[in-house]
Short mmCIF file of C-alpha atoms and ligand atoms in Angstrom, two decimals:
data_model
loop_
_atom_site.label_atom_id
_atom_site.label_comp_id
_atom_site.label_asym_id
_atom_site.label_seq_id
_atom_site.Cartn_x
_atom_site.Cartn_y
_atom_site.Cartn_z
CA MET A 564 30.55 146.72 76.01
CA ALA A 565 29.48 143.99 78.25
CA ASN A 566 30.51 144.21 82.04
CA VAL A 567 34.27 143.77 82.21
CA LYS A 568 35.11 140.80 84.57
CA PHE A 569 38.89 141.61 84.46
CA LYS A 570 41.52 143.47 82.33
CA ILE A 571 44.61 141.42 80.87
CA ALA A 572 47.76 142.94 80.01
CA ILE A 573 49.65 140.88 77.34
CA CYS A 574 53.44 141.85 77.40
CA GLY A 575 55.02 141.05 73.98
CA GLY A 576 53.24 141.33 70.55
CA GLY A 577 54.98 138.37 69.01
CA VAL A 578 53.17 135.30 67.50
CA GLY A 579 52.12 134.27 71.07
CA GLY A 580 51.12 137.53 72.25
CA LEU A 581 49.05 138.40 69.08
CA THR A 582 47.38 134.83 68.89
CA LEU A 583 46.13 135.45 72.68
CA ALA A 584 44.77 138.91 71.82
CA VAL A 585 42.86 137.56 69.03
CA ALA A 586 41.73 134.52 70.80
CA LEU A 587 40.39 136.53 73.75
CA SER A 588 38.31 138.69 71.31
CA LYS A 589 35.67 135.97 71.64
CA TYR A 590 35.24 137.21 75.19
CA PRO A 591 33.57 140.68 75.43
CA ASP A 592 33.84 140.65 79.20
CA ILE A 593 37.57 140.63 79.01
CA GLU A 594 39.46 143.72 78.35
CA VAL A 595 42.74 143.28 76.65
CA GLU A 596 45.93 145.67 76.28
CA VAL A 597 49.11 144.60 74.35
CA PHE A 598 52.32 146.27 75.34
CA GLU A 599 55.29 145.66 72.87
CA ALA A 600 58.79 146.70 73.43
CA ALA A 601 59.60 147.36 69.80
CA LYS A 602 58.78 150.73 68.19
CA CYS A 603 56.29 148.84 65.89
CA PHE A 604 54.76 145.38 65.74
CA THR A 605 56.87 143.36 63.43
CA GLU A 606 58.76 140.16 62.68
CA ILE A 607 62.26 139.18 61.55
CA GLY A 608 63.02 138.53 57.83
CA ALA A 609 63.11 134.60 57.90
CA GLY A 610 60.81 131.66 57.29
CA VAL A 611 58.64 129.85 59.85
CA GLY A 612 56.98 126.59 59.53
CA ILE A 613 53.71 125.39 61.03
CA TRP A 614 52.57 121.96 61.57
CA PRO A 615 48.90 120.83 61.22
CA ARG A 616 48.46 120.61 64.92
CA ALA A 617 49.12 124.32 65.49
CA PHE A 618 47.31 125.25 62.27
CA LYS A 619 44.13 123.47 63.51
CA VAL A 620 44.40 125.80 66.56
CA LEU A 621 44.85 128.92 64.32
CA ARG A 622 41.62 127.83 62.21
CA LYS A 623 39.61 128.21 65.54
CA LEU A 624 40.29 131.89 65.40
CA GLY A 625 37.91 132.30 62.52
CA ALA A 626 37.42 131.43 58.77
CA ASP A 627 38.58 134.89 57.53
CA LEU A 628 41.90 134.59 59.40
CA GLU A 629 42.27 130.92 58.19
CA GLN A 630 41.91 131.97 54.51
CA ALA A 631 44.18 134.80 54.99
CA LEU A 632 46.96 132.35 56.33
CA LEU A 633 46.25 129.91 53.64
CA SER A 634 46.79 132.57 50.99
CA ARG A 635 50.23 133.38 52.35
CA ALA A 636 51.44 129.82 52.90
CA THR A 637 53.62 128.83 49.95
CA ASP A 638 52.66 125.81 47.81
CA TYR A 639 50.25 124.70 50.41
CA GLU A 640 46.96 122.86 50.26
CA TRP A 641 44.92 121.55 53.32
CA THR A 642 44.83 117.82 53.38
CA GLU A 643 44.42 115.16 56.11
CA GLU A 644 46.18 112.69 53.77
CA PHE A 645 49.88 111.61 54.53
CA VAL A 646 52.22 113.74 52.36
CA PRO A 647 55.79 114.05 51.78
CA SER A 648 56.54 117.08 53.49
CA MET A 649 60.21 117.03 53.88
CA ASN A 650 63.30 115.55 52.01
CA TYR A 651 66.33 114.20 53.93
CA ARG A 652 69.79 113.96 52.42
CA LYS A 653 73.36 113.03 53.49
CA SER A 654 75.14 116.05 52.19
CA ASP A 655 78.53 116.47 53.94
CA GLN A 656 80.20 114.82 50.77
CA SER A 657 80.65 115.66 47.18
CA ASP A 658 78.03 113.26 46.07
CA GLY A 659 74.84 113.82 48.18
CA ALA A 660 72.66 110.82 48.86
CA GLU A 661 68.82 110.60 49.37
CA LEU A 662 67.93 109.38 52.78
CA PHE A 663 64.33 109.47 53.19
CA LYS A 664 61.26 111.62 52.83
CA LEU A 665 59.29 112.62 55.86
CA MET A 666 55.73 111.56 55.51
CA THR A 667 53.22 113.56 57.67
CA LYS A 668 49.48 113.81 58.00
CA GLY A 669 49.00 117.08 56.46
CA ASP A 670 51.76 119.31 55.08
CA LEU A 671 54.19 121.80 56.86
CA MET A 672 52.86 125.33 56.29
CA ARG A 673 55.64 127.64 55.17
CA PHE A 674 55.51 131.42 55.72
CA HIS A 675 57.60 134.41 55.61
CA ARG A 676 57.63 135.49 59.31
CA ALA A 677 56.35 139.01 58.50
CA ASP A 678 53.39 137.47 56.75
CA PHE A 679 52.30 135.03 59.41
CA HIS A 680 52.73 137.79 61.99
CA GLY A 681 50.89 140.32 59.75
CA VAL A 682 47.96 138.24 59.49
CA LEU A 683 47.61 137.97 63.28
CA LEU A 684 48.09 141.63 63.65
CA SER A 685 45.33 142.54 61.00
CA TYR A 686 42.84 140.44 62.92
CA LEU A 687 43.36 142.06 66.40
CA PRO A 688 40.01 143.43 67.32
CA LYS A 689 39.40 147.20 67.50
CA SER A 690 38.46 146.79 71.19
CA CYS A 691 42.15 145.67 71.96
CA LYS A 692 44.43 148.62 72.84
CA THR A 693 47.95 148.19 71.57
CA HIS A 694 51.07 150.23 72.81
CA SER A 695 54.35 149.94 70.91
CA GLY A 696 57.70 151.10 72.44
CA LYS A 697 56.64 149.86 75.93
CA ARG A 698 59.59 147.70 77.21
CA LEU A 699 58.29 146.00 80.51
CA VAL A 700 61.12 146.17 83.03
CA SER A 701 59.14 144.62 86.20
CA TYR A 702 55.76 144.03 87.76
CA THR A 703 54.49 143.96 91.25
CA GLN A 704 51.61 141.71 92.21
CA PRO A 705 49.84 142.17 95.53
CA THR A 706 50.03 139.03 97.74
CA LEU A 707 47.11 136.78 97.34
CA PRO A 708 44.12 136.80 98.35
CA SER A 709 44.07 140.72 97.49
CA ASN A 710 42.39 141.48 94.11
CA SER A 711 44.08 144.78 93.78
CA PRO A 712 45.60 145.46 90.35
CA ILE A 713 49.02 144.28 89.28
CA THR A 714 51.37 147.25 88.56
CA LEU A 715 53.64 147.15 85.43
CA THR A 716 56.67 149.46 85.10
CA PHE A 717 58.30 150.21 81.72
CA ALA A 718 61.84 151.22 80.63
CA ASP A 719 60.61 154.82 79.89
CA GLY A 720 59.43 155.27 83.50
CA THR A 721 55.67 154.99 82.83
CA THR A 722 53.47 152.53 84.53
CA ALA A 723 50.14 150.84 83.80
CA SER A 724 47.91 148.39 85.72
CA CYS A 725 45.95 145.13 84.99
CA ASP A 726 44.27 142.26 86.82
CA VAL A 727 45.99 139.58 84.80
CA LEU A 728 49.48 139.62 83.23
CA VAL A 729 50.46 137.46 80.61
CA GLY A 730 54.34 137.40 79.79
CA ALA A 731 54.43 136.66 76.00
CA ASP A 732 57.83 138.53 76.09
CA GLY A 733 60.16 136.00 74.42
CA ILE A 734 63.23 134.33 75.63
CA LYS A 735 64.66 136.95 77.81
CA SER A 736 61.20 137.62 79.42
CA PRO A 737 61.28 140.24 82.30
CA VAL A 738 57.92 138.69 83.44
CA ARG A 739 59.73 135.33 83.97
CA GLY A 740 62.38 137.13 85.82
CA CYS A 741 59.89 138.78 88.12
CA MET A 742 57.92 135.66 88.54
CA MET A 743 60.99 133.46 89.52
CA ARG A 744 61.96 136.11 91.96
CA GLU A 745 58.44 136.13 93.52
CA ILE A 746 58.44 132.39 93.95
CA ALA A 747 61.89 132.33 95.25
CA GLN A 748 60.98 134.89 98.04
CA ASN A 749 59.10 132.18 99.64
CA LEU A 750 61.72 129.70 99.68
CA SER A 751 65.22 129.46 100.97
CA GLY A 752 68.56 127.68 100.22
CA GLU A 753 68.96 125.30 97.37
CA ALA A 754 65.35 125.51 96.47
CA ALA A 755 65.39 129.23 96.03
CA THR A 756 68.72 128.96 94.08
CA ALA A 757 67.16 126.31 91.77
CA VAL A 758 64.22 128.79 90.96
CA LEU A 759 66.35 131.63 90.39
CA SER A 760 68.62 129.63 88.19
CA CYS A 761 65.64 129.49 85.65
CA ILE A 762 65.72 133.17 85.05
CA ASP A 763 68.54 133.47 82.46
CA PRO A 764 68.42 131.69 79.19
CA ILE A 765 71.16 129.20 78.60
CA TRP A 766 73.11 128.66 75.21
CA SER A 767 71.93 125.52 73.82
CA GLY A 768 75.26 124.77 72.08
CA THR A 769 73.83 125.44 68.65
CA THR A 770 74.41 128.43 66.30
CA ALA A 771 72.04 129.12 63.46
CA TYR A 772 73.08 130.81 60.11
CA ARG A 773 69.98 132.33 58.68
CA THR A 774 69.45 133.99 55.52
CA LEU A 775 66.79 134.57 52.62
CA ILE A 776 68.15 133.63 49.24
CA CYS A 777 66.50 135.30 46.16
CA ALA A 778 64.82 132.34 44.16
CA ASP A 779 65.57 133.92 40.80
CA LYS A 780 69.13 133.96 41.59
CA LEU A 781 69.13 130.29 42.42
CA ARG A 782 66.83 129.42 39.36
CA ALA A 783 69.59 131.21 37.14
CA LEU A 784 72.02 128.85 38.52
CA GLN A 785 69.85 125.79 38.39
CA PRO A 786 66.32 125.94 37.18
CA ASN A 787 65.34 122.69 39.03
CA HIS A 788 67.02 122.98 42.28
CA ARG A 789 65.47 120.95 45.00
CA ALA A 790 65.08 123.93 47.43
CA LEU A 791 62.87 125.81 44.78
CA ARG A 792 60.34 122.92 44.97
CA GLU A 793 60.38 121.29 48.37
CA ALA A 794 61.66 121.48 51.89
CA THR A 795 64.96 119.96 52.02
CA MET A 796 67.31 118.84 54.95
CA TYR A 797 70.89 118.38 54.07
CA LEU A 798 72.59 116.53 56.75
CA GLY A 799 76.09 116.29 57.98
CA LYS A 800 78.22 115.49 60.86
CA ASP A 801 77.39 118.08 63.66
CA VAL A 802 76.28 120.43 60.86
CA PHE A 803 72.92 120.46 58.83
CA ILE A 804 70.87 122.73 56.75
CA LEU A 805 67.18 123.27 56.05
CA ALA A 806 65.96 125.15 52.92
CA TYR A 807 62.68 125.80 51.71
CA PRO A 808 60.58 128.14 49.35
CA ILE A 809 58.63 130.90 51.18
CA SER A 810 56.70 133.96 49.99
CA GLN A 811 54.94 132.31 47.24
CA GLY A 812 58.35 131.01 45.83
CA ARG A 813 60.18 134.51 45.79
CA TYR A 814 62.68 133.37 48.50
CA ILE A 815 64.38 130.34 49.85
CA ASN A 816 64.67 130.36 53.58
CA PHE A 817 68.06 129.04 54.44
CA ALA A 818 68.91 127.81 58.05
CA GLY A 819 72.14 126.04 58.88
CA PHE A 820 72.83 124.78 62.17
CA ILE A 821 75.99 123.79 63.94
CA LEU A 822 75.61 121.80 67.17
CA CYS A 823 78.34 121.43 69.80
CA ALA A 824 77.74 117.74 70.72
CA ASP A 825 78.61 118.12 74.52
CA LEU A 826 76.40 120.99 75.03
CA VAL A 827 73.40 119.83 73.14
CA SER A 828 73.46 116.57 74.78
CA THR A 829 73.05 117.94 78.34
CA ALA A 830 70.52 120.84 77.54
CA TYR A 831 67.59 120.89 79.80
CA GLN A 832 69.34 118.97 82.52
CA GLU A 833 68.85 120.19 85.98
CA ASP A 834 72.37 120.95 86.85
CA THR A 835 73.42 123.71 84.56
CA SER A 836 76.50 124.68 86.30
CA HIS A 837 78.86 123.03 83.67
CA ARG A 838 77.42 124.84 80.64
CA ARG A 839 79.34 127.59 78.89
CA PRO A 840 77.89 130.82 77.68
CA PHE A 841 78.10 131.88 74.19
CA GLU A 842 80.92 134.21 73.72
CA GLY A 843 79.82 137.20 71.78
CA GLN A 844 76.44 138.72 70.45
CA TRP A 845 73.53 136.60 70.45
CA VAL A 846 72.51 137.84 66.89
CA GLY A 847 75.34 139.25 64.50
CA GLU A 848 75.67 140.21 60.92
CA LEU A 849 77.86 138.00 58.66
CA THR A 850 79.36 138.48 55.35
CA ALA A 851 78.75 136.10 52.51
CA LYS A 852 82.12 134.54 53.16
CA GLU A 853 81.61 134.18 56.97
CA PHE A 854 78.21 132.79 56.28
CA THR A 855 79.28 130.13 53.87
CA ASP A 856 82.57 128.81 55.30
CA PRO A 857 81.04 126.26 57.80
CA PHE A 858 79.37 124.30 55.06
CA GLU A 859 82.39 123.79 53.02
CA GLY A 860 82.65 120.34 51.65
CA PHE A 861 78.76 119.90 51.30
CA GLU A 862 77.24 118.48 48.02
CA GLU A 863 76.75 120.50 44.81
CA ASP A 864 72.95 121.48 45.80
CA VAL A 865 74.34 123.23 48.92
CA LYS A 866 77.30 124.73 47.07
CA LEU A 867 74.63 126.35 44.60
CA LEU A 868 72.60 127.65 47.60
CA LEU A 869 75.59 129.26 49.16
CA GLU A 870 76.65 130.87 45.89
CA CYS A 871 73.42 132.99 46.19
CA VAL A 872 74.04 134.13 49.59
CA GLU A 873 74.79 137.98 49.92
CA LYS A 874 74.80 138.05 53.61
CA GLY A 875 73.19 136.56 56.66
CA THR A 876 72.95 136.52 60.50
CA LEU A 877 74.23 134.23 63.05
CA TRP A 878 72.05 133.35 66.04
CA ALA A 879 73.31 131.64 69.27
CA VAL A 880 70.19 129.60 70.04
CA HIS A 881 69.32 129.88 73.59
CA THR A 882 66.80 127.82 75.49
CA VAL A 883 64.99 128.33 78.71
CA LYS A 884 65.45 125.70 81.61
CA HIS A 885 62.27 123.80 82.34
CA LEU A 886 60.49 126.05 84.82
CA PRO A 887 58.88 124.92 88.01
CA THR A 888 55.64 126.73 86.99
CA HIS A 889 54.23 128.83 84.13
CA CYS A 890 52.01 130.73 86.28
CA TYR A 891 52.00 132.40 89.76
CA GLY A 892 48.94 134.11 91.13
CA ARG A 893 47.41 136.18 88.55
CA VAL A 894 50.43 136.20 86.27
CA ALA A 895 51.16 133.68 83.50
CA LEU A 896 53.95 133.04 81.01
CA LEU A 897 53.43 131.71 77.31
CA GLY A 898 55.63 130.81 74.35
CA ASP A 899 59.43 131.29 74.41
CA ALA A 900 59.08 133.35 77.62
CA ALA A 901 58.06 130.01 79.27
CA HIS A 902 59.78 127.33 77.11
CA ALA A 903 62.04 128.72 74.47
CA MET A 904 63.38 125.57 72.76
CA MET A 905 65.71 124.34 70.22
CA PRO A 906 64.20 124.99 66.74
CA PHE A 907 64.44 121.27 65.44
CA GLN A 908 60.85 120.45 65.31
CA GLY A 909 59.76 123.74 63.82
CA SER A 910 57.53 123.98 66.86
CA GLY A 911 58.37 126.92 69.03
CA ALA A 912 55.90 129.43 67.37
CA GLY A 913 53.38 126.53 67.23
CA GLN A 914 53.66 125.86 70.95
CA SER A 915 53.07 129.68 71.54
CA VAL A 916 49.86 129.47 69.42
CA GLU A 917 48.73 126.48 71.54
CA ASP A 918 49.56 128.14 74.86
CA ALA A 919 47.74 131.27 73.75
CA TYR A 920 44.51 129.70 72.57
CA PHE A 921 44.56 127.31 75.84
CA LEU A 922 45.17 130.48 78.10
CA ALA A 923 42.46 132.32 76.38
CA THR A 924 40.02 129.35 76.61
CA VAL A 925 40.56 128.93 80.27
CA LEU A 926 40.36 132.68 81.22
CA GLY A 927 37.30 133.16 78.95
CA HIS A 928 35.48 130.08 80.77
CA PRO A 929 32.23 131.32 82.61
CA SER A 930 33.68 130.13 85.80
CA THR A 931 36.71 132.21 85.71
CA THR A 932 36.20 135.55 87.65
CA LEU A 933 38.81 137.83 88.97
CA GLU A 934 38.80 135.70 92.16
CA THR A 935 39.29 132.41 90.38
CA VAL A 936 41.96 133.53 87.86
CA PRO A 937 44.81 131.65 89.84
CA ARG A 938 42.70 128.42 89.48
CA ALA A 939 42.24 129.02 85.60
CA LEU A 940 46.00 129.61 85.31
CA ALA A 941 46.92 126.61 87.49
CA VAL A 942 44.77 124.38 85.01
CA TYR A 943 46.71 125.82 82.04
CA ASP A 944 50.03 125.12 84.08
CA LYS A 945 48.88 121.62 84.82
CA LEU A 946 47.95 120.74 81.32
CA ARG A 947 50.27 122.64 79.04
CA ARG A 948 53.64 122.69 80.74
CA PRO A 949 54.24 118.87 80.70
CA PHE A 950 53.52 119.03 76.90
CA SER A 951 55.80 121.97 75.84
CA SER A 952 58.56 120.44 78.03
CA ASP A 953 58.24 117.22 76.26
CA VAL A 954 58.25 118.98 72.84
CA ALA A 955 61.54 120.81 73.79
CA LEU A 956 63.01 117.60 74.48
CA ARG A 957 61.85 116.04 71.35
CA SER A 958 63.18 119.04 69.54
CA LYS A 959 66.64 118.64 70.96
CA LEU A 960 66.69 114.96 69.93
CA ASN A 961 65.56 115.95 66.39
CA GLY A 962 68.75 118.18 66.29
CA GLN A 963 70.89 115.39 67.55
CA LEU A 964 69.44 112.93 65.01
CA CYS A 965 69.94 115.57 61.95
CA ALA A 966 73.56 116.22 63.22
CA LEU A 967 74.22 112.52 63.11
CA GLN A 968 75.19 112.54 66.87
CA GLU A 969 72.88 109.85 67.98
CA ASP A 970 73.83 106.15 67.67
CA VAL A 971 71.10 105.47 64.91
CA PRO A 972 72.07 103.76 61.66
CA LEU A 973 71.19 105.78 58.56
CA SER A 974 68.78 103.39 57.49
CA LYS A 975 66.74 103.80 60.72
CA LEU A 976 66.94 107.58 60.86
CA GLY A 977 63.79 108.18 59.05
CA GLU A 978 61.78 105.90 61.32
CA THR A 979 63.22 107.29 64.40
CA LEU A 980 62.77 110.94 63.48
CA THR A 981 59.31 110.36 62.47
CA LYS A 982 58.31 108.68 65.57
CA ASN A 983 59.75 111.43 67.60
CA TRP A 984 57.81 114.06 65.75
CA GLU A 985 54.45 112.54 64.86
CA TRP A 986 52.83 114.28 67.82
CA ALA A 987 52.83 117.42 65.50
CA TRP A 988 50.43 115.96 62.92
CA LEU A 989 48.85 113.00 64.79
CA SER A 990 47.70 114.54 68.03
CA GLU A 991 45.39 117.76 68.86
CA LEU A 992 45.31 120.44 71.37
CA ASP A 993 41.62 119.67 71.67
CA ASP A 994 42.16 116.53 73.68
CA THR A 995 43.90 118.72 76.48
CA LEU A 996 41.28 121.54 76.07
CA GLU A 997 38.55 119.12 76.75
CA ASP A 998 40.36 117.92 80.02
CA ALA A 999 40.66 121.72 81.04
CA MET A 1000 36.90 122.22 80.43
CA LYS A 1001 35.98 119.17 82.60
CA ILE A 1002 38.09 120.66 85.47
CA LEU A 1003 36.62 124.03 85.10
CA ASP A 1004 33.00 122.83 84.64
CA SER A 1005 33.26 120.71 87.81
CA THR A 1006 34.31 123.54 89.83
CA SER A 1007 31.70 125.99 88.61
C1 FAD B 1256 66.62 129.32 64.09
C2 FAD B 1256 65.14 129.23 64.34
C3 FAD B 1256 64.13 128.82 63.59
C4 FAD B 1256 62.97 128.57 64.05
N1 FAD B 1256 62.06 128.03 63.20
C5 FAD B 1256 60.69 127.84 63.63
C6 FAD B 1256 59.71 127.29 62.84
O1 FAD B 1256 60.09 126.79 61.67
N2 FAD B 1256 58.51 127.05 63.43
C7 FAD B 1256 58.19 127.42 64.67
O2 FAD B 1256 57.03 127.14 65.17
N3 FAD B 1256 59.11 127.93 65.59
C8 FAD B 1256 60.32 128.26 65.03
N4 FAD B 1256 61.25 128.82 65.81
C9 FAD B 1256 60.78 129.36 67.18
C10 FAD B 1256 59.97 130.47 67.05
O3 FAD B 1256 60.65 131.64 66.46
C11 FAD B 1256 59.82 131.03 68.62
O4 FAD B 1256 59.37 129.99 69.28
C12 FAD B 1256 58.46 132.00 68.58
O5 FAD B 1256 58.87 133.09 67.78
C13 FAD B 1256 58.13 132.42 70.04
O6 FAD B 1256 57.07 133.25 69.79
P1 FAD B 1256 56.67 134.24 71.10
O7 FAD B 1256 55.63 135.03 70.65
O8 FAD B 1256 56.66 133.29 72.26
O9 FAD B 1256 57.99 135.07 71.42
P2 FAD B 1256 58.66 136.04 70.26
O10 FAD B 1256 58.44 135.78 68.92
O11 FAD B 1256 60.17 136.30 70.77
O12 FAD B 1256 57.92 137.42 70.70
C14 FAD B 1256 58.16 138.23 71.87
C15 FAD B 1256 57.67 139.49 71.70
O13 FAD B 1256 57.95 140.23 73.05
C16 FAD B 1256 58.56 141.56 72.77
N5 FAD B 1256 59.23 141.82 73.95
C17 FAD B 1256 60.37 141.41 74.25
N6 FAD B 1256 60.67 141.90 75.54
C18 FAD B 1256 59.65 142.75 75.91
C19 FAD B 1256 59.36 143.63 77.00
N7 FAD B 1256 60.33 143.67 77.98
N8 FAD B 1256 58.31 144.27 77.18
C20 FAD B 1256 57.45 144.11 76.08
N9 FAD B 1256 57.63 143.54 75.03
C21 FAD B 1256 58.79 142.73 74.88
C22 FAD B 1256 59.43 141.34 71.49
O14 FAD B 1256 59.72 142.43 70.87
C23 FAD B 1256 58.58 140.39 70.76
O15 FAD B 1256 57.65 141.20 69.89
C24 FAD B 1256 62.48 129.04 65.27
C25 FAD B 1256 63.57 129.82 66.19
C26 FAD B 1256 64.85 129.76 65.68
C27 FAD B 1256 65.72 130.53 66.63
#
């Protein structure tokens, strides 16, 4: 093994944490350990969509990994052409009406989450040590300029140490909590209160109804159902549904959303004092009846989908307030820990992937040493945080557009939605990575 320049602990083995671990394998002088709270590394049973911008990042992790992902994406062919990737309908009426087709440069990749996560897991290098059942509770970081190790404390009472800590520990992130408290210690009054107010996630005013539908069951009801062939959005006032095939057509991923207009419109605003918490569990089981009731009155296509539902889960979608920073000293946040957003651009996982690759690149840069880690993380914060914050706002707007809560005529909906979303297929992470390299090269 090459001389180790520093040891990184990644807390959280979700999409973001695993992408970071795989991306860091390119740098033999960085030692990597992953600590995951769950008993095993796994994902929930639902679909996940990945846009070309994020897929282009995943391709950089190696041709084998790319092929493995391609083989698990449903009905997917890589193309740089414009293709119809999602069908939009007005559906809160007995006769549904076609609205528009979303045309994107390259298609949306559609996965079963477990397949997507499983590919990343299978490409973890042997050199990367993984620990499951390790729920981080807190960390302590020596005050700069000390280079002494960071101490991690886990719920089982054990501890570990590292030189750099990355919190990829999801929306409830204890790493974010500790970081915000560290920052607030050096502030007082309103400034400290504002930073501390970023610790807890906030209910976005959105509830999501998620299930997987057996495609054969739907086919038996209607062999040519749209959702068997293409991603379809069924729009209604304050309520909409996304359905698309996954797992090589064996299942239909169904996600229905209900948006409380007043809360959604004020999400991410600085002043959060007026927001109300979600009453009840964030994730709960639903019977078929509980699941289908909110979508009563929707068109026949939706009725058929609902007939196939056996059970489902209700998710209170929470978000993280825009943070003042995504790093402090030798600690950084990525993915949902840093910027959990509403799911209406299918981009939360994609943004975790981008954060992870970006972080690996700045940490792996030859100029980054134990002493200069804070500088590398500051570059990550400077270039990535504005972008992910912007995606979060765009995602919120997509939700409002789909819930017909914005003052946009139906005839203009397609154009407005496309403009708001086209960053996901027209822009590339490479542009910002180049800027990062210039900064790091100039200071080497
Ligand atoms: C309804 C819905 C639909 C969505 N659809 C899409 C989509 O189509 N496309 C898309 O890109 N995104 C989508 N998202 C968003 C996406 O799921 C998340 O943004 C993504 O999973 C974030 O990845 P992550 O690795 O940052 O966090 P997570 O996936 O939450 O992973 C965090 C990991 O950290 C672990 N962990 C938690 N606490 C600790 C601890 N204390 N110590 C150690 N480990 C810990 C967890 O067990 C988990 O393994 C959707 C979200 C929702 C709610």
